[in-house]
XYZ file of C-alpha atoms in Angstrom:
142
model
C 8.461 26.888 10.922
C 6.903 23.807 10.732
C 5.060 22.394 7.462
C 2.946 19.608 7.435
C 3.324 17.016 4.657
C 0.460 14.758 3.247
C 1.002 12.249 1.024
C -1.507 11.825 -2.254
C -2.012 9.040 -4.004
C -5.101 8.783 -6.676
C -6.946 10.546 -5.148
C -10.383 8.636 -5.647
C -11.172 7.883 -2.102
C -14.233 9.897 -0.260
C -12.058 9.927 3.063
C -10.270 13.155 1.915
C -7.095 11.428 3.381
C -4.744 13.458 0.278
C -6.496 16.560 0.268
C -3.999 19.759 1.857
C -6.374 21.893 4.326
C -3.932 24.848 4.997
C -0.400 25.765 3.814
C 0.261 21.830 3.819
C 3.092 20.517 1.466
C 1.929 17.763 -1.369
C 3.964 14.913 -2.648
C 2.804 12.784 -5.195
C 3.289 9.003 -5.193
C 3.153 8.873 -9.063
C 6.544 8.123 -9.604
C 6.763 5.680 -7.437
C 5.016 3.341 -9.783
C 7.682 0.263 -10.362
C 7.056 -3.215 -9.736
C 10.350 -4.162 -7.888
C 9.720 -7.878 -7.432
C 7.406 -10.873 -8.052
C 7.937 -13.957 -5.858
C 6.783 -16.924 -8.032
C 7.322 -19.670 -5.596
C 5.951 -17.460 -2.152
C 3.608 -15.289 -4.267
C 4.924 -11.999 -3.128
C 4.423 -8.635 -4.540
C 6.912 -6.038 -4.279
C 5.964 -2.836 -5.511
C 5.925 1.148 -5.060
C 3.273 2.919 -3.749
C 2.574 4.914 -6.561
C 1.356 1.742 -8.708
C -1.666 1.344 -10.484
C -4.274 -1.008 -8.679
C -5.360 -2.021 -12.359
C -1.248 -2.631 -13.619
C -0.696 -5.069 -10.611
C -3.806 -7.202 -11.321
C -2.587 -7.071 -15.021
C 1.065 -7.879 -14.454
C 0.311 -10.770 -11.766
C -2.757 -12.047 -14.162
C 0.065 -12.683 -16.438
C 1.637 -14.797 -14.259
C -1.264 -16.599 -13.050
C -1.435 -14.991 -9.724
C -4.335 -12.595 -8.116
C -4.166 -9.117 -6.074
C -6.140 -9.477 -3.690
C -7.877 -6.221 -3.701
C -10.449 -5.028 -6.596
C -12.304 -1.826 -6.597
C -14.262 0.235 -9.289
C -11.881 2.480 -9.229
C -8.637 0.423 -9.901
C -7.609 2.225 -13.230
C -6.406 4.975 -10.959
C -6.528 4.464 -7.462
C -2.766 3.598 -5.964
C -1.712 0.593 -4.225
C -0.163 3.025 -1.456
C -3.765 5.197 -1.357
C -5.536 1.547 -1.353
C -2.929 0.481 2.195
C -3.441 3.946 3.333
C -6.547 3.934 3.563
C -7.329 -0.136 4.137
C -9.817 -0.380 1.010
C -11.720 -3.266 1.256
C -13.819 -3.872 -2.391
C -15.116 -7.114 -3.768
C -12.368 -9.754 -2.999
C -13.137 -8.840 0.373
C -14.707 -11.660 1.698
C -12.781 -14.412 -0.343
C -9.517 -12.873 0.984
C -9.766 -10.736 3.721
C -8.899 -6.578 3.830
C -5.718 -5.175 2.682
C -4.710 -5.256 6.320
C -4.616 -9.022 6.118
C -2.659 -9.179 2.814
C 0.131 -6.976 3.459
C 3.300 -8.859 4.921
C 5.739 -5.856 4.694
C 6.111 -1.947 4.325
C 8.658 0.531 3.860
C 7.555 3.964 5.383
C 9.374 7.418 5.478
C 8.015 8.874 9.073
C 7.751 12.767 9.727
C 11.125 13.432 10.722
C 12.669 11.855 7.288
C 13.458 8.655 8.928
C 12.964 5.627 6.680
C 11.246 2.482 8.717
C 12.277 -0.966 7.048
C 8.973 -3.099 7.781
C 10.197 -5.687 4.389
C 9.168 -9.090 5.070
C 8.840 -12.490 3.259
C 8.027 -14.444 6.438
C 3.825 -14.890 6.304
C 4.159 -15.646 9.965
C 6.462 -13.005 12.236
C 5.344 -13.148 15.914
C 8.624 -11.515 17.179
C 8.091 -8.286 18.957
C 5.164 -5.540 17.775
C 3.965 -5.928 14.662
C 4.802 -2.160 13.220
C 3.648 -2.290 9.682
C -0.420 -2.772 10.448
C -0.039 0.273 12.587
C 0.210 2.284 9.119
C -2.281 0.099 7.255
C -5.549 2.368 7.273
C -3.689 5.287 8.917
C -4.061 7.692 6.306
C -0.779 9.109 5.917
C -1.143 10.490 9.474
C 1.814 8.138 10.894
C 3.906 7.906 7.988
């Protein structure tokens, strides 16, 4: 039998994107809530999905850096909810959507399978572009 998974996050978005309908399987991103990496130089963020919006501006504030995303909600939304669901908020305009800040994803699709999307290169014009295919897809690709 086949189960459907969907993936929740904060859950403080009004697009109902981690809310189970039927007999749907949940799995929180809360644990996934480690910064992995900070790239001083490059000014890369490497991070879980399950992290705080608010604990990324505070780590990179200490290091005189920016996310690039604010919302009222950033004391519990999650960085993976915010991709997800390509949140905009107030930095839009100064720095563009999510979309245009992310440089690199890892997804797990469906079937298990674990797409490498990682990245440090700003500018990648070989082949498609994968990762902005999951980048406001709500869970529904991956």
């Amino acid at each position: 039998e086949k189960i459907g998974i969907v993936p929740q996050a904060g859950n403080t978005g009004v697009v109902g994107s981690g809310t189970s309908i039927n007999d749907e399987i949940i799995v929180s991103l809360r644990h996934l809530d480690n910064i992995e990496s900070f790239d001083d130089i490059n000014g890369i963020l490497t991070c879980g999905s399950g992290c705080i919006l608010q604990k990324l501006q505070d780590a990179m504030s200490q290091k005189n850096h920016l996310v690039p995303i604010d919302l009222g909600s950033k004391g519990s939304c999650m960085i993976g909810g915010n991709i997800s669901t390509n949140a905009g908020g107030s930095y839009y305009f100064r720095f563009g959507s999510i979309h245009a800040n992310i440089i690199g994803l890892e997804v797990v699709l469906a079937d298990g399978t674990i797409l490498d999307l990682m990245s440090v290169n700003r500018k990648d014009n070989t082949g498609y572009d994968l990762k902005h295919l999951f980048v406001g897809a709500e869970g529904t690709l991956g």
